[in-house]
XYZ file of C-alpha atoms in Angstrom:
523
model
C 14.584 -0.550 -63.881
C 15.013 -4.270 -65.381
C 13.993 -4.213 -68.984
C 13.033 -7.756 -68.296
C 9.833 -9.376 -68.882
C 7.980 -10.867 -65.676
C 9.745 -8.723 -63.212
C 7.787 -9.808 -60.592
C 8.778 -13.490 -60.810
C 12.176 -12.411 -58.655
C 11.534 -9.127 -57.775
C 12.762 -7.358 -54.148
C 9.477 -5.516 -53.496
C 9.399 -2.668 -50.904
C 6.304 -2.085 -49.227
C 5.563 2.057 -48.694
C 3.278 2.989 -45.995
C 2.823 6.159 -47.016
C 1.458 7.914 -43.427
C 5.157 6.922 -41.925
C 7.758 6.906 -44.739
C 8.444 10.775 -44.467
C 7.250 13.765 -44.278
C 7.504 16.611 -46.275
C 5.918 19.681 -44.790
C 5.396 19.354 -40.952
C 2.408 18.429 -40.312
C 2.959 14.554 -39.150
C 1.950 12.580 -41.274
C 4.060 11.181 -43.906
C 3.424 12.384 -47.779
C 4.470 12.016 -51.746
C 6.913 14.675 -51.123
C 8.547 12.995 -48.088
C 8.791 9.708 -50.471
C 10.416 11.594 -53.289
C 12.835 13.215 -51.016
C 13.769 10.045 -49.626
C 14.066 7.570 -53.197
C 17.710 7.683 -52.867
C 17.437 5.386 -49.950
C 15.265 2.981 -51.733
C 17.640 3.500 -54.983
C 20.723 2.684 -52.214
C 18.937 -0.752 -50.737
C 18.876 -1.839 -54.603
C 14.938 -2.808 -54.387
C 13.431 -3.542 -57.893
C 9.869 -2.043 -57.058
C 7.889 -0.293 -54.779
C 4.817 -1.231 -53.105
C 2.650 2.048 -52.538
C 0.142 1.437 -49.535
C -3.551 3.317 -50.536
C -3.056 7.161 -50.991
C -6.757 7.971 -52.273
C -8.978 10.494 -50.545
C -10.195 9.355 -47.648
C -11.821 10.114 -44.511
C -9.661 7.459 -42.773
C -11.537 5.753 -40.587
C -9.437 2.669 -41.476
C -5.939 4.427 -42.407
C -6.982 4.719 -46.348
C -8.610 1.327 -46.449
C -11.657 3.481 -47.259
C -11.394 5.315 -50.181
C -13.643 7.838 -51.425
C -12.196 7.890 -55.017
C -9.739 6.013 -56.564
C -8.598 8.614 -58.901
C -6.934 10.935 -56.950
C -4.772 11.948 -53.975
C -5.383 12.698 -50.730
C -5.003 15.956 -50.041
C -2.811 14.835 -46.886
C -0.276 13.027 -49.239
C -0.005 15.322 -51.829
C -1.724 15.852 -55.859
C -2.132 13.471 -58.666
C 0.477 15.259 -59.741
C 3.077 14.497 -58.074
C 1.958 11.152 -57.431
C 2.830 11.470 -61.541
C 6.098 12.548 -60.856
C 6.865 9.905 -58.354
C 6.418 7.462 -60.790
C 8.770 8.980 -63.248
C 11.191 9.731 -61.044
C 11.155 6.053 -59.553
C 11.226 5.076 -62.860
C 14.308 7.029 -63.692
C 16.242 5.480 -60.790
C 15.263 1.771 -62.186
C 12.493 1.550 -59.527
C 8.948 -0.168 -60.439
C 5.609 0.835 -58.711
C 2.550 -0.689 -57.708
C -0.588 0.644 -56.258
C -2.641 -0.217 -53.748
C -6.694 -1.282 -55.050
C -9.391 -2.050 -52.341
C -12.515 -3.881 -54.318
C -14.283 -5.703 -51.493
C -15.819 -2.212 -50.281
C -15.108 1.834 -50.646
C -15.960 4.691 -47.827
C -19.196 5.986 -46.924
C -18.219 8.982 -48.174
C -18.076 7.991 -51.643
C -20.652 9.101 -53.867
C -21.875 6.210 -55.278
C -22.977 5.431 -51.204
C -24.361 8.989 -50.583
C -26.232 8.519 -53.425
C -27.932 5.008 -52.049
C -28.335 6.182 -48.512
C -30.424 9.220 -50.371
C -33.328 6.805 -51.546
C -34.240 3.277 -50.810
C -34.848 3.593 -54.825
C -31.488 4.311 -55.895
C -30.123 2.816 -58.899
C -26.773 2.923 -56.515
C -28.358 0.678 -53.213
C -27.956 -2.390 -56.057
C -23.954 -1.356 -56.124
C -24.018 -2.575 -52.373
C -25.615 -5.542 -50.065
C -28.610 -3.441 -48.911
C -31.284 -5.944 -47.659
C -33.951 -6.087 -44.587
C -33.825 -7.343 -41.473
C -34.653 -10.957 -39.986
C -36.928 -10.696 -37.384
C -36.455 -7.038 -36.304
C -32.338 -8.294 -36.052
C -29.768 -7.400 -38.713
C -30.020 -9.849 -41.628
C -26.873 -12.425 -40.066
C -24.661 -12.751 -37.563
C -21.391 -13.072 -39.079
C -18.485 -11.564 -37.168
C -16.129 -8.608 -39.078
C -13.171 -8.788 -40.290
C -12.118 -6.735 -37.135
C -14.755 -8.482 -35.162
C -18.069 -6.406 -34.230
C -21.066 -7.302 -36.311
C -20.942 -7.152 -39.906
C -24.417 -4.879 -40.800
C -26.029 -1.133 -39.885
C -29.513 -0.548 -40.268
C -30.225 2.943 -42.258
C -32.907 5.066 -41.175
C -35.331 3.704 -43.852
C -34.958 0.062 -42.339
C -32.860 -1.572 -44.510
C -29.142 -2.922 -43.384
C -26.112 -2.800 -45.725
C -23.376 -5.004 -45.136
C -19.579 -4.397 -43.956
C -17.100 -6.918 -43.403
C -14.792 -4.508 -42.025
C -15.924 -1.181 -40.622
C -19.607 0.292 -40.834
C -17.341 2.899 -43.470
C -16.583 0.627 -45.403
C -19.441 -0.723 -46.911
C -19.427 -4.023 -49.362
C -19.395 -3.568 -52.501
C -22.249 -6.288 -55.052
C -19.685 -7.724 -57.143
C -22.640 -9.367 -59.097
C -23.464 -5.609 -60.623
C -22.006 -4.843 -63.904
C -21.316 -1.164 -63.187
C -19.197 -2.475 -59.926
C -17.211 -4.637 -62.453
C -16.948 -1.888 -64.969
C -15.794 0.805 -62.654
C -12.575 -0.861 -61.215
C -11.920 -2.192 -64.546
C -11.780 1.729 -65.562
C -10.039 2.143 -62.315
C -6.995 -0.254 -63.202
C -6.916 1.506 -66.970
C -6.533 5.051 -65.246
C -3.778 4.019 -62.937
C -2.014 1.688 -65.779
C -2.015 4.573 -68.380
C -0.199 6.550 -65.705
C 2.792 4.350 -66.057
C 2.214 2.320 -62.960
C 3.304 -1.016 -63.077
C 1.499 -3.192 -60.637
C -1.573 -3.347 -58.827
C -1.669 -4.858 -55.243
C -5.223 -6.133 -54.283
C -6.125 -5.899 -51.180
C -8.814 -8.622 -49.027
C -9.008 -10.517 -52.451
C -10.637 -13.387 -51.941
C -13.538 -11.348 -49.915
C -15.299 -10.273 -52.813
C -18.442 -12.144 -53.292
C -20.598 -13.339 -51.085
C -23.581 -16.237 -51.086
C -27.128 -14.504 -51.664
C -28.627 -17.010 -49.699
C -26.631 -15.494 -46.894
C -26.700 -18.534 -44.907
C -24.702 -18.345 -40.797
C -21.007 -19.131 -41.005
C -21.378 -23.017 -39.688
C -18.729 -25.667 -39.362
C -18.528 -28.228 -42.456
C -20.405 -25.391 -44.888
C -19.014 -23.868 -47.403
C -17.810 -20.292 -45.972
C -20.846 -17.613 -47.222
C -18.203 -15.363 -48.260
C -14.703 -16.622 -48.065
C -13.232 -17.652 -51.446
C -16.216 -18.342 -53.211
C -15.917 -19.444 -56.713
C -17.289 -16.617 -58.273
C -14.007 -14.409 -57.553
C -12.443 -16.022 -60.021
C -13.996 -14.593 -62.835
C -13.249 -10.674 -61.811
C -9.838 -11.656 -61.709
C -9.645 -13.285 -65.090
C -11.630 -10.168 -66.597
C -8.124 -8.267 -64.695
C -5.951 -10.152 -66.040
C -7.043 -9.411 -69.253
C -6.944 -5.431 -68.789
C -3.150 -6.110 -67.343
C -2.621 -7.428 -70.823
C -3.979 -4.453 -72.699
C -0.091 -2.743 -71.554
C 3.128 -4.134 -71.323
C 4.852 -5.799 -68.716
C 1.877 -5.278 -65.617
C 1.344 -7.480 -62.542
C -1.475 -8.190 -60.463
C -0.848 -9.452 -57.169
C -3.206 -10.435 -54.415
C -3.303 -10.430 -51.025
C -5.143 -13.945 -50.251
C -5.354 -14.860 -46.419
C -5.893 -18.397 -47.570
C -5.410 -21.332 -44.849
C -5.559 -24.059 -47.913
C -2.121 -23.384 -50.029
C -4.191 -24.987 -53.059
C -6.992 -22.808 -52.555
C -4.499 -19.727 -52.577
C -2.870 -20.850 -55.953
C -6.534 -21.229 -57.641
C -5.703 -17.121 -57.645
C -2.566 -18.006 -59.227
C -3.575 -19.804 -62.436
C -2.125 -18.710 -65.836
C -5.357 -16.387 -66.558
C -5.494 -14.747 -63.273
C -3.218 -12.888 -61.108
C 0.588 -12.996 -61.347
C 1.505 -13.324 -57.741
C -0.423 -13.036 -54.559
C 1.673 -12.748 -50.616
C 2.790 -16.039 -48.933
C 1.241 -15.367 -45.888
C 1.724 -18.917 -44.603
C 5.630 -18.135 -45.043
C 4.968 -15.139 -42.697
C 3.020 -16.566 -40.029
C 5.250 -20.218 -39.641
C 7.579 -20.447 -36.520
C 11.059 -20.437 -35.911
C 11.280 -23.889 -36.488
C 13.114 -26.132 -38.458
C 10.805 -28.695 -39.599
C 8.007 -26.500 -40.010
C 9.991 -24.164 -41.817
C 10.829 -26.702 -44.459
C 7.041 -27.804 -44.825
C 5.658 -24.969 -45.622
C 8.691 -23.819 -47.821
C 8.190 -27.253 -49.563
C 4.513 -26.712 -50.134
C 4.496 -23.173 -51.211
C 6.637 -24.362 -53.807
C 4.597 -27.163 -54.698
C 1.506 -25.275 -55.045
C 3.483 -22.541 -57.006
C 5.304 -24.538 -59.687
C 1.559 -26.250 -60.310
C 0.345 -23.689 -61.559
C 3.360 -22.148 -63.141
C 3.859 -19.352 -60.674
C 6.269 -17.079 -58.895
C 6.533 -17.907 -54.801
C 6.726 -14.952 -52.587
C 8.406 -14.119 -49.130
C 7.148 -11.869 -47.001
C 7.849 -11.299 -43.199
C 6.342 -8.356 -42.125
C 3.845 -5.858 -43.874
C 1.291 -3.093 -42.182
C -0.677 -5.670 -40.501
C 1.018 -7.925 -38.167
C 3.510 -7.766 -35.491
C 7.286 -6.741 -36.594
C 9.172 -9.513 -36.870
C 11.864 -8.565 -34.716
C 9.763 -8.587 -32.031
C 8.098 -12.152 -33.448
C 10.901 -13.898 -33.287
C 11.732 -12.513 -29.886
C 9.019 -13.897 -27.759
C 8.692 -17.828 -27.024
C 5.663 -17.936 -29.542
C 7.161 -17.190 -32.722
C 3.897 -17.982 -34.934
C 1.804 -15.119 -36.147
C -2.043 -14.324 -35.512
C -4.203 -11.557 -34.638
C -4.893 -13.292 -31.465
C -1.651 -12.808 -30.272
C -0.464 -9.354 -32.160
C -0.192 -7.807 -28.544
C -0.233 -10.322 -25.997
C 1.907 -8.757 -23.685
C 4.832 -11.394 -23.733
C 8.212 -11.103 -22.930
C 10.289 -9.963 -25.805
C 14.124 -10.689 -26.152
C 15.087 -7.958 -28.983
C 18.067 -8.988 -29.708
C 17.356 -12.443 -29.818
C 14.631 -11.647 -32.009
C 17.051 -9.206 -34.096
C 20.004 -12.028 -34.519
C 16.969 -14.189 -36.319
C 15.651 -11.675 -37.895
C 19.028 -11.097 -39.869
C 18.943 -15.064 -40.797
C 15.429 -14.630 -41.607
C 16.360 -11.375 -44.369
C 18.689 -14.406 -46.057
C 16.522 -16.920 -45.856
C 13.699 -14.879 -47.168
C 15.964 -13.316 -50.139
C 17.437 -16.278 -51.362
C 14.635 -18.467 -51.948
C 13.092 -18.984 -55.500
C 10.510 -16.298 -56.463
C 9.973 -12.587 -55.281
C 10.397 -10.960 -52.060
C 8.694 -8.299 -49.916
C 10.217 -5.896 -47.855
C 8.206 -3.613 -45.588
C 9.231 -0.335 -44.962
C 11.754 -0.453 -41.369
C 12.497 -4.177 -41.877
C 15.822 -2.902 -43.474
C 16.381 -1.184 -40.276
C 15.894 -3.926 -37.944
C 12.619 -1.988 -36.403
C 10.935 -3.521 -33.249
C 6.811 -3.516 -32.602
C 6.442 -0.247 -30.469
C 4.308 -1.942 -27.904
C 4.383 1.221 -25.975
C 1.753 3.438 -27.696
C -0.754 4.782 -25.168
C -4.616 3.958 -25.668
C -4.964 7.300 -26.072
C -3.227 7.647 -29.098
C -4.282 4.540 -31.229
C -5.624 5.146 -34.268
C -6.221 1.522 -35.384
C -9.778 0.543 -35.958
C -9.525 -2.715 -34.752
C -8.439 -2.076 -31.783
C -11.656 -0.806 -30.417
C -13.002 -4.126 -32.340
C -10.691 -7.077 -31.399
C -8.820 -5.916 -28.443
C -5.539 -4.933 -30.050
C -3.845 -2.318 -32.520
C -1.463 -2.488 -35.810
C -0.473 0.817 -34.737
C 2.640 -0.419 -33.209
C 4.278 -1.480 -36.741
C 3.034 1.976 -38.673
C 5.284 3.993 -36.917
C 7.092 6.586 -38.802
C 10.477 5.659 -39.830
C 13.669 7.123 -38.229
C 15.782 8.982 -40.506
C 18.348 10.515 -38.476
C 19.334 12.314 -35.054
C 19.717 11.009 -31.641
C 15.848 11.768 -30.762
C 12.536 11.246 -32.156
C 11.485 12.395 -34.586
C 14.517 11.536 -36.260
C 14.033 13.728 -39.122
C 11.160 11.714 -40.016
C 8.885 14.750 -39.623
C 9.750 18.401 -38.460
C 6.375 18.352 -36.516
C 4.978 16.034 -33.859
C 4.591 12.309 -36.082
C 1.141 10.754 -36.025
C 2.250 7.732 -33.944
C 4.918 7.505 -31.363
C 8.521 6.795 -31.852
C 10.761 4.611 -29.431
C 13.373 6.813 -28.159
C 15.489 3.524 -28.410
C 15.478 3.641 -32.148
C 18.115 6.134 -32.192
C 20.816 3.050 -33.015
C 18.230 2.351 -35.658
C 18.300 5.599 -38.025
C 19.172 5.260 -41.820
C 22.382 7.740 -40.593
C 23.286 5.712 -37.596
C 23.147 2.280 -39.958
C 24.665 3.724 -43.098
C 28.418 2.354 -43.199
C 28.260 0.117 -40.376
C 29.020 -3.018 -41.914
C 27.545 -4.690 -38.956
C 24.179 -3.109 -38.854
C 21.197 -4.306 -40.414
C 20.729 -2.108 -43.525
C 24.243 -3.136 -44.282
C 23.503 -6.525 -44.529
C 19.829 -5.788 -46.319
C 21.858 -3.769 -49.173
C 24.482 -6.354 -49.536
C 21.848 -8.985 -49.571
C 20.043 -7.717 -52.132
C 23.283 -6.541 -54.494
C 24.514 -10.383 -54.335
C 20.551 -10.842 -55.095
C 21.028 -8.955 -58.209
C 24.448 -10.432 -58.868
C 24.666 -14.026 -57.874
C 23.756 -16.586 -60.901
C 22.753 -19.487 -58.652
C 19.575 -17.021 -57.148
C 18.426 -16.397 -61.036
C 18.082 -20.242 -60.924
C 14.460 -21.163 -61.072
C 14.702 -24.376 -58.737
C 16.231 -25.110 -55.252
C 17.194 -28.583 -53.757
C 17.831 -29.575 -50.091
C 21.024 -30.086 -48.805
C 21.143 -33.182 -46.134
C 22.395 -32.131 -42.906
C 21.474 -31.714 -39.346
C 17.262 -31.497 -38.972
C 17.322 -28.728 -37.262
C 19.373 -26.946 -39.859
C 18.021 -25.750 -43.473
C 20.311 -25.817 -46.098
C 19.917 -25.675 -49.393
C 21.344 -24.858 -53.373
C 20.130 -22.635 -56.429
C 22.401 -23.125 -59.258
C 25.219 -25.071 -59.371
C 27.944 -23.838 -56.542
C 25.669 -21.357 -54.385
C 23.995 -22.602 -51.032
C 21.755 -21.327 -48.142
C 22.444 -22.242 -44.545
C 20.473 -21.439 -41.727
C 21.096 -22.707 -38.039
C 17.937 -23.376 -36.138
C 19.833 -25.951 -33.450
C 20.755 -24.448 -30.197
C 24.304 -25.545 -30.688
C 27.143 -24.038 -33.780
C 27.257 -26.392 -36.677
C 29.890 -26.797 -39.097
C 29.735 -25.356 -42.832
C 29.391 -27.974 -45.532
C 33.303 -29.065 -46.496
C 35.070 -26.830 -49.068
C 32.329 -23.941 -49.015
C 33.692 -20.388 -48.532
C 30.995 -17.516 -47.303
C 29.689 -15.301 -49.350
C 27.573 -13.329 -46.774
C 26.680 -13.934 -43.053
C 23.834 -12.848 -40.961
C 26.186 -12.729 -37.909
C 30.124 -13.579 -37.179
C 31.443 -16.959 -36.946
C 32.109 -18.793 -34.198
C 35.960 -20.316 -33.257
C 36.152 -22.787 -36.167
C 34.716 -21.611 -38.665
C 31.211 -22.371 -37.096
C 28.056 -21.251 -38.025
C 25.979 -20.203 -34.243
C 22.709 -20.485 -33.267
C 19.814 -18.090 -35.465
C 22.540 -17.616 -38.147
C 22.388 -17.799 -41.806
C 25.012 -18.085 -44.168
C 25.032 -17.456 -48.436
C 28.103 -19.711 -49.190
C 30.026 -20.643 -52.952
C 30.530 -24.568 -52.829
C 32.694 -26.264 -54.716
């Protein structure tokens, strides 16, 4: 582990959904012990930290999303104790850890929201958005997060608000207690030696008592309002009680100034790039949003982040397969055709583009394998909340992880896993990979050990290099450079440079082909 201070300005990140990392004892589902087992692979890769997706009891109605108490394990992945031990040992092999924190709501099997369904008196129906109908109707209309309506009426009357599932009630952000609790809640975790704290839907928090309909022109009634600000400021100052902590945000923000508001010097450290993730295979948009992230970063003195995948959307490889490279939830399983290894050629270009830019980067778990969307899992066996929702599942990129063997469950689990596993991924195993200096982990470890090595990507700023449009290139430091071909046709390397690293082989010439990056010393 880097004894340096602000880790998480360049940090490799790698993003642990614990459900499908491994498994320890049969039954399925991936657990602490299967994580432990496996840290050598994480130690191998050379990440700096690890991202740990929730783990908290829960009755799972959205995957751990709806935690019953943020102070302890799930039974299904394992004890406080050896989430203890995980840290320590991840610590011993030079490996940071963050945990996941969900304040915008908490199950329905939580105490505090036993104890308001209980009486419509309750000290505890304040710690939510309890409130009466409209008419004999549920107090708005505002769509969910996962689409569906947004409020259940209790048997007293009364409707409490969810933006996500009716399990998942809202938490009042305006109530003291609320605002002491996960203040205690980031001490307990902190004083455990955890380093980070990833915080999930955080720009959901509060929302306008007026509660006015969502309405074209208005100010959203409970998207990024103002009064968010202030939690995260009181955060940031807890994060400063110990040494060397991070707070970083996950902020679906469509405004990049909006998204770097979170970013100021008194707030969080670092929140996900999601407009990075969802751009297009394309040149000139590329370099926009690259440009403006960076903008919007260095305004208010912040690191950038790169992300490309994470629990939530499509796999890239299959992304960058289909004629619609972008990203939404409106198209997360449309059906189209998929060209895998087209989408697998770019996705190699996209693990150097992505890990040579200025800031941090995020690796989710299978991304080092070159892992496809399983768009094959049968209705039957979804588990994703939103599917029944909005139409469509993020099952297909939680899918346990392939270890070894020629069939599933490749050693992933000794049982039957809790999602499906391509039989096709059998080229895609950690065994198959390691060694293979053509394969896809090969190229993520070397990446990330001339990451680590390289003095040009310590080097705080970037600059353009001029060449074709449909080409990015680009320097850190004085002799290192960045190439990626997005033309249709193989370009030449800039005069004098000598490769470094490759995302695929050169063409006759010394050219650089279609979807192919290069890391290159210039002269």
């Amino acid at each position: 582990m880097s004894t340096e201070s602000e880790w998480w300005k360049s940090a490799v990140i790698y993003q642990v959904y614990p459900r499908s990392f491994a498994d320890s004892n049969g039954d399925g589902v991936g657990d602490i012990g299967g994580i432990r087992a496996r840290l050598g692979h994480l130690r191998d890769l050379g990440v700096d930290a690890i991202w740990m997706s929730p783990w908290y009891p829960s009755p799972m109605a959205d995957a751990g999303y709806d935690v019953a108490d943020f102070r302890d394990i799930d039974p299904v992945f394992g004890s406080l104790a050896e989430a203890e031990a995980l840290i320590a040992e991840a610590h011993a092999m030079g490996i940071r850890l963050i945990v996941d924190i969900v304040p915008n709501h908490i199950s329905s099997e939580h105490p505090w929201f036993k104890a308001a369904l209980a009486s419509p008196t309750a000290p505890e129906r304040d710690y939510f958005w309890f409130r009466p109908g409209k008419d004999g109707n549920m107090p708005t209309n505002w769509s969910g997060e996962f689409g569906g309506t947004t409020w259940t009426q209790v048997p007293d009357g009364d409707w409490y608000l969810h933006l996500f599932t009716p399990e998942q009630p809202d938490l009042n952000w305006e109530h003291p207690v609320v605002r002491e609790e996960f203040e205690n809640i980031l001490r307990f975790w902190f004083d455990r030696g955890v380093d980070g704290i990833r915080i999930d839907s955080a720009a959901l928090l509060f929302k306008d008592p007026a509660l006015p309909e969502v309405t074209d022109g208005a100010p959203h009634p409970f998207h990024d309002l103002d009064a968010v600000h202030d939690v995260y400021r009181a955060w940031r100052l807890v994060a400063d009680e110990y040494e060397d902590r991070a707070l970083i945000g996950e902020v679906w923000m469509p405004e990049v100034e909006r998204f770097t508001n979170y970013l100021r010097p008194d707030e969080l450290h670092a929140a996900f790039n999601f407009d990075f993730l969802g751009c297009a295979w394309d040149p000139a948009l590329m370099r926009v949003c690259i440009d403006r992230t960076l903008e919007a970063h260095a305004a208010v003195g912040a690191p950038a982040t790169w992300v490309l995948s994470n629990h939530d959307v499509t796999r890239h490889v299959t992304r960058y397969g289909r004629a619609d490279t972008t990203f939404s939830f409106d198209n997360n399983l449309d059906g189209t055709p998929v060209d895998l290894e087209l989408g697998t050629r770019r996705a190699r270009a996209a693990a150097l583009l992505s890990l040579s830019l200025p800031g941090s980067a995020y690796v989710y778990q299978g991304e080092e394998l070159g892992l496809w969307e399983n768009e094959n899992i049968g209705v039957d066996a979804i588990q994703d909340p939103m599917y029944a929702r909005r139409g469509h599942t993020r099952d297909g990129c939680r899918v346990p992880l392939p270890w070894s063997a020629d069939e599933p469950p490749f050693d992933f689990t000794t049982g039957e896993p809790w999602l499906p596993q391509p039989a096709e991924w059998k080229d895609r195993t950690v065994q198959a990979q390691t060694g293979d200096p053509s394969s896809m982990l090969e190229l993520y470890r070397q990446a990330i050990s001339v990451r680590s090595a390289e003095p040009g990507l310590h080097a705080p700023e970037m600059a353009w290099i001029p060449m074709n449009t449909d080409v990015l290139a680009y320097t850190r430091g004085p002799d290192f450079a960045c190439v990626l071909n997005l033309s249709a046709h193989p370009i030449a390397l800039p005069a004098g440079s000598t490769p470094l690293l490759l995302s695929g082989p050169l063409e006759d010439g010394g050219l650089l082909p279609p979807d192919t990056a290069a890391w290159l010393r210039i002269p």
